[in-house]
Coordinates of C-alpha atoms in Angstrom, one line a residue:
M776 CA 8.6 -2.1 21.8
K777 CA 10.3 -5.1 21.4
K778 CA 9.8 -6.6 18.8
L779 CA 8.6 -5.9 15.0
I780 CA 8.0 -8.0 11.6
I781 CA 7.7 -7.1 8.0
A782 CA 6.6 -9.9 5.8
A783 CA 8.2 -8.7 2.0
G784 CA 9.6 -6.3 3.6
T785 CA 12.9 -5.6 1.2
G786 CA 10.7 -3.7 -1.4
F787 CA 9.9 0.6 -1.0
L788 CA 7.4 1.0 1.1
G789 CA 9.4 -2.4 3.8
Q790 CA 11.8 0.3 4.3
V791 CA 9.6 2.7 4.7
L792 CA 8.6 1.5 8.1
V793 CA 12.6 0.2 8.5
N794 CA 13.8 3.9 8.9
H795 CA 10.2 4.6 10.4
F796 CA 10.1 1.8 12.6
K797 CA 14.9 1.2 13.1
N798 CA 14.5 3.4 16.2
K799 CA 10.8 2.4 18.0
F800 CA 11.8 -1.6 18.1
E801 CA 14.3 -3.5 19.9
E802 CA 14.1 -5.2 16.6
I803 CA 13.2 -5.9 13.5
V804 CA 12.6 -8.7 11.9
I805 CA 11.9 -9.4 7.8
L806 CA 10.5 -12.4 6.1
T807 CA 11.8 -11.5 2.5
R808 CA 12.8 -14.4 0.0
G809 CA 16.5 -13.7 -0.2
K810 CA 18.8 -15.4 1.7
S811 CA 19.1 -15.6 5.6
Q812 CA 21.3 -12.4 6.7
I813 CA 22.4 -9.4 8.8
I814 CA 22.3 -6.3 7.4
D815 CA 22.9 -2.6 9.7
G816 CA 21.5 -4.9 13.1
I817 CA 18.5 -5.6 11.1
K818 CA 17.3 -9.4 11.0
Y819 CA 16.6 -11.3 7.6
V820 CA 14.7 -14.5 7.3
N821 CA 14.8 -16.8 4.5
W822 CA 10.7 -17.2 3.5
N823 CA 8.1 -19.7 1.4
V824 CA 4.8 -18.4 1.3
T825 CA 3.2 -22.4 0.8
T826 CA 6.1 -24.4 4.3
F827 CA 6.7 -23.9 6.5
S828 CA 11.0 -23.8 7.2
G829 CA 12.0 -22.2 10.5
W830 CA 10.4 -18.4 9.9
E831 CA 7.6 -19.2 11.7
T832 CA 9.4 -19.2 15.5
E833 CA 10.7 -15.4 14.5
L834 CA 6.6 -15.0 15.0
E835 CA 6.9 -15.3 18.6
N836 CA 6.6 -12.8 21.5
A837 CA 7.4 -10.4 18.0
T838 CA 4.9 -7.0 19.5
V839 CA 3.3 -6.4 15.9
L840 CA 3.7 -8.4 12.3
I841 CA 3.2 -6.3 10.0
N842 CA 2.5 -8.2 6.2
L843 CA 3.6 -6.0 2.9
A844 CA 3.8 -9.6 0.6
G845 CA 2.3 -9.4 -3.0
K846 CA 2.6 -9.6 -6.5
S847 CA 3.5 -5.9 -7.4
V848 CA -0.2 -5.6 -10.2
D849 CA 2.1 -2.8 -12.4
C850 CA 2.0 -5.9 -14.7
R851 CA -0.4 -6.7 -18.1
Y852 CA -3.0 -9.1 -16.6
T853 CA -2.5 -11.8 -18.6
K854 CA -3.9 -15.6 -16.8
K855 CA -1.1 -15.8 -15.3
N856 CA -0.1 -13.0 -14.0
K857 CA -4.1 -12.6 -12.5
K858 CA -3.5 -16.0 -11.3
E859 CA -0.3 -15.0 -9.5
I860 CA -1.8 -11.7 -7.8
L861 CA -4.2 -13.5 -6.0
L862 CA -1.9 -16.4 -4.6
S863 CA 0.3 -14.4 -3.9
R864 CA -1.7 -12.4 -1.0
I865 CA -4.1 -15.4 -0.3
E866 CA -1.4 -17.7 0.8
S867 CA 1.2 -15.2 2.2
T868 CA -1.9 -14.8 4.2
K869 CA -3.6 -17.4 5.2
I870 CA 0.3 -19.4 6.1
L871 CA 0.3 -16.1 8.2
N872 CA -2.8 -17.0 9.7
K873 CA -1.1 -20.4 10.6
A874 CA 1.9 -19.4 11.8
V875 CA 0.5 -16.8 14.6
L876 CA -2.1 -19.6 15.9
N877 CA 1.1 -21.8 16.8
C878 CA 2.5 -19.5 18.1
Q879 CA 2.9 -19.6 22.1
N880 CA 2.4 -15.9 23.1
P881 CA 1.5 -14.9 19.0
P882 CA 1.9 -11.5 17.9
K883 CA 0.0 -8.5 19.7
H884 CA -1.3 -7.0 15.9
W885 CA -1.1 -7.8 13.1
L886 CA -1.5 -5.6 10.1
N887 CA -2.7 -6.4 6.8
S888 CA -1.5 -5.4 3.7
S889 CA -4.1 -3.8 1.5
T890 CA -5.6 -2.0 -1.2
S891 CA -8.0 1.4 -1.3
T892 CA -9.3 0.5 -4.9
I893 CA -11.4 -2.7 -3.0
Y894 CA -14.3 0.8 -3.8
R895 CA -15.6 1.3 -6.7
F896 CA -15.2 3.9 -9.5
S897 CA -16.5 7.0 -8.0
L898 CA -16.0 10.3 -9.5
D899 CA -19.6 11.0 -7.3
K900 CA -19.0 9.9 -3.8
Q901 CA -15.7 10.0 -1.5
M902 CA -15.4 6.3 0.1
D903 CA -15.3 5.7 3.0
E904 CA -14.8 2.4 5.8
I905 CA -18.6 2.8 6.8
D906 CA -20.4 4.0 3.7
G907 CA -18.3 3.0 1.0
E908 CA -19.4 1.2 -2.1
I909 CA -17.5 -1.8 -3.1
G910 CA -16.9 -2.9 -6.6
N911 CA -16.5 -6.1 -9.0
D912 CA -14.1 -6.3 -10.7
F913 CA -10.6 -8.6 -11.5
S914 CA -8.9 -5.8 -8.7
I915 CA -11.9 -6.0 -6.3
N916 CA -12.4 -9.5 -5.5
V917 CA -8.5 -9.6 -5.6
A918 CA -8.4 -7.6 -2.4
L919 CA -12.0 -8.8 -1.1
S920 CA -10.4 -12.6 -1.6
W921 CA -7.7 -10.6 0.8
E922 CA -9.0 -9.3 3.4
K923 CA -11.3 -12.5 4.0
A924 CA -8.3 -14.3 3.8
F925 CA -7.3 -12.2 6.1
F926 CA -10.4 -12.0 8.7
K927 CA -12.2 -15.3 8.4
T928 CA -9.6 -17.3 10.7
E929 CA -9.7 -16.0 14.0
T930 CA -6.8 -15.5 16.5
P931 CA -7.7 -14.8 20.3
K932 CA -4.8 -13.1 21.0
T933 CA -3.7 -10.9 18.0
L934 CA -5.3 -8.2 16.8
K935 CA -5.7 -7.8 13.1
T936 CA -6.2 -4.2 11.3
A937 CA -6.9 -4.3 6.9
L938 CA -5.0 -1.7 5.8
R939 CA -7.0 -0.4 2.5
T940 CA -3.9 1.4 1.1
S941 CA -3.5 4.4 -1.4
I942 CA -0.8 5.4 -3.8
V943 CA 2.1 5.9 -2.2
L944 CA 4.6 8.7 -2.6
G945 CA 8.2 8.6 -1.4
K946 CA 11.9 10.2 -2.5
N947 CA 13.1 7.7 -4.0
G948 CA 10.6 4.6 -4.6
G949 CA 7.2 4.0 -5.8
A950 CA 5.7 5.8 -8.7
F951 CA 6.2 8.8 -7.8
I952 CA 9.4 8.8 -9.6
P953 CA 8.2 7.7 -12.6
L954 CA 5.6 10.6 -12.7
K955 CA 8.2 12.7 -11.3
T956 CA 10.2 11.6 -15.0
L957 CA 6.9 12.2 -16.8
A958 CA 5.9 15.8 -16.0
K959 CA 9.6 17.2 -16.2
I960 CA 9.9 15.9 -20.3
G961 CA 7.0 17.2 -20.8
F962 CA 4.3 14.4 -20.7
G963 CA 2.4 15.8 -17.9
G964 CA -0.6 16.1 -19.1
K965 CA -3.9 14.8 -17.8
Q966 CA -4.5 11.1 -18.0
G967 CA -7.8 10.1 -19.7
K968 CA -10.4 12.3 -19.6
G969 CA -8.3 14.0 -16.2
N970 CA -11.5 14.1 -13.9
Q971 CA -10.4 10.7 -12.3
F972 CA -9.8 10.3 -8.5
I973 CA -6.3 9.9 -7.2
S974 CA -6.6 8.6 -3.6
W975 CA -2.6 9.0 -2.5
I976 CA -0.2 9.4 1.1
H977 CA 3.2 10.7 1.3
E978 CA 5.8 8.4 3.0
E979 CA 6.2 10.2 6.4
D980 CA 1.9 10.4 6.7
F981 CA 2.0 6.1 5.9
A982 CA 5.1 5.1 8.3
N983 CA 2.9 7.5 10.8
A984 CA -0.7 6.3 10.5
I985 CA 1.3 2.4 10.7
D986 CA 2.7 3.6 13.9
F987 CA -0.4 5.7 15.2
I988 CA -2.8 2.2 13.7
I989 CA -0.4 0.0 16.8
Q990 CA -0.4 3.1 19.6
K991 CA -3.7 2.9 18.9
E992 CA -5.1 -0.7 18.8
I993 CA -7.9 0.3 15.5
T994 CA -9.0 -2.8 13.9
G995 CA -10.6 -4.1 11.4
V996 CA -11.2 -2.2 8.1
I997 CA -9.2 1.1 7.5
N998 CA -8.7 4.0 5.3
V999 CA -4.6 4.5 5.1
V1000 CA -4.4 7.8 2.4
S1001 CA -4.7 11.4 2.6
P1002 CA -7.8 13.9 3.3
E1003 CA -8.4 15.1 0.2
P1004 CA -8.4 12.9 -3.4
I1005 CA -7.8 15.2 -6.4
P1006 CA -8.6 14.6 -9.8
N1007 CA -5.6 13.3 -12.3
S1008 CA -5.5 17.0 -14.4
D1009 CA -5.6 18.3 -11.0
F1010 CA -2.5 16.6 -10.0
M1011 CA -0.7 16.6 -12.8
I1012 CA -0.9 20.6 -13.0
K1013 CA 0.2 20.3 -9.6
L1014 CA 3.5 18.4 -10.0
R1015 CA 4.3 20.5 -13.8
K1016 CA 4.2 23.2 -11.7
A1017 CA 6.6 21.8 -8.7
V1018 CA 9.4 20.6 -11.4
G1019 CA 9.0 23.8 -12.7
F1020 CA 8.1 22.6 -16.6
P1021 CA 5.3 24.5 -18.2
F1022 CA 3.3 22.5 -20.7
G1023 CA 2.7 18.8 -20.3
I1024 CA 1.1 16.4 -23.3
P1025 CA -2.3 14.3 -21.5
M1026 CA -2.0 11.2 -22.6
N1027 CA -6.1 10.5 -23.8
T1028 CA -7.3 6.5 -23.2
F1029 CA -6.2 5.8 -25.9
L1030 CA -2.8 6.6 -25.6
L1031 CA -2.2 5.5 -22.9
E1032 CA -3.8 1.5 -23.2
I1033 CA -0.8 1.3 -26.6
G1034 CA 1.6 2.8 -23.9
S1035 CA 1.0 0.9 -22.0
F1036 CA 1.1 -2.2 -23.8
F1037 CA 4.3 -1.5 -24.4
I1038 CA 5.9 -1.1 -21.0
R1039 CA 3.6 -4.0 -19.9
T1040 CA 1.3 -2.9 -17.1
E1041 CA -2.2 -1.5 -17.4
T1042 CA -4.2 1.4 -17.9
E1043 CA -6.8 0.7 -15.0
L1044 CA -3.9 1.7 -12.6
V1045 CA -4.6 5.7 -14.2
L1046 CA -7.7 5.7 -15.3
K1047 CA -9.7 4.3 -11.8
S1048 CA -11.2 6.8 -9.7
R1049 CA -10.3 5.5 -6.6
N1050 CA -12.4 8.7 -4.4
V1051 CA -11.6 7.2 -0.6
I1052 CA -10.6 9.1 2.2
P1053 CA -9.5 8.4 6.0
K1054 CA -12.4 8.7 7.7
R1055 CA -11.0 6.3 10.7
L1056 CA -7.5 8.1 11.1
L1057 CA -9.6 11.1 11.5
E1058 CA -11.7 10.2 13.9
N1059 CA -8.9 8.6 16.2
G1060 CA -7.5 12.2 15.8
F1061 CA -4.3 11.7 13.8
K1062 CA -2.6 14.0 12.1
F1063 CA -1.7 14.9 8.4
K1064 CA 1.6 16.1 8.6
F1065 CA 0.8 16.4 3.8
G1066 CA -2.7 16.8 4.2
N1067 CA -1.4 18.7 0.9
I1068 CA -0.6 18.0 -2.6
D1069 CA 1.4 21.0 -2.7
N1070 CA 3.0 20.6 0.3
A1071 CA 3.7 16.8 -0.5
F1072 CA 5.0 17.7 -4.0
E1073 CA 7.2 20.5 -2.2
N1074 CA 8.7 17.6 0.1
L1075 CA 9.2 15.3 -2.4
L1076 CA 11.5 17.3 -4.0
S1077 CA 13.1 19.1 -1.8
K1078 CA 17.5 18.1 -1.2

């Protein structure tokens, strides 16, 4: 494959993809709010999600465009942060639509971030792309607006896929680092009632799934999650066992509310039941390397 563009690719997920694809593309370009430079053969180009400033020319003749842009939801949901969470996703998606349409030879395939949080809180039903039930709250409405901004502009020469991604567990970034730390210091008990499901995916399976979607030219919405969502209490038990700590103090909802206030985040991130399965990936023949949480933890904690 010739050229890969990753918008907002300097974070954890961007680096997971760079490491996976660095030997599969002739050229990788990262669109970043930082300065333009070349590091280890990767081209970093300054971009602005509200205006064209030359970065848009990089999309010419690209094989794949992946957009990861969006303010982290790991913050307090103040009015200001809510606005930034929404606009950072909508504006980046809208301007990329304009850039793609302006290209003489636009990217062949555009994969845009979305989230498995788009489905309702569910203890009773596994949500897939066909029968999954969409809910109604701030995070869900952000996801709906995000996907609408992505799909409503038709790009006749560019395939489009929305990646409804879950928590990505990685050795060097993402949610696994603080979770592992909590378990090691004795706070690895259930969070809230503990019956809420966690949808997760190992970083290698995440990158492999993106590669698979590109190779198979799968379009529309797709759940990028492991096939085994797991209750929070079981997740934490298995994590404690993996790190070798004998007990974990549970955190009830009241304590979580206090803790989330002091670390400037929201309890929704751990209390919502995300019971999501990757029906389309499995139906298309994707094989998970770490579909089981025990195997995933063993790998993530290995040297």
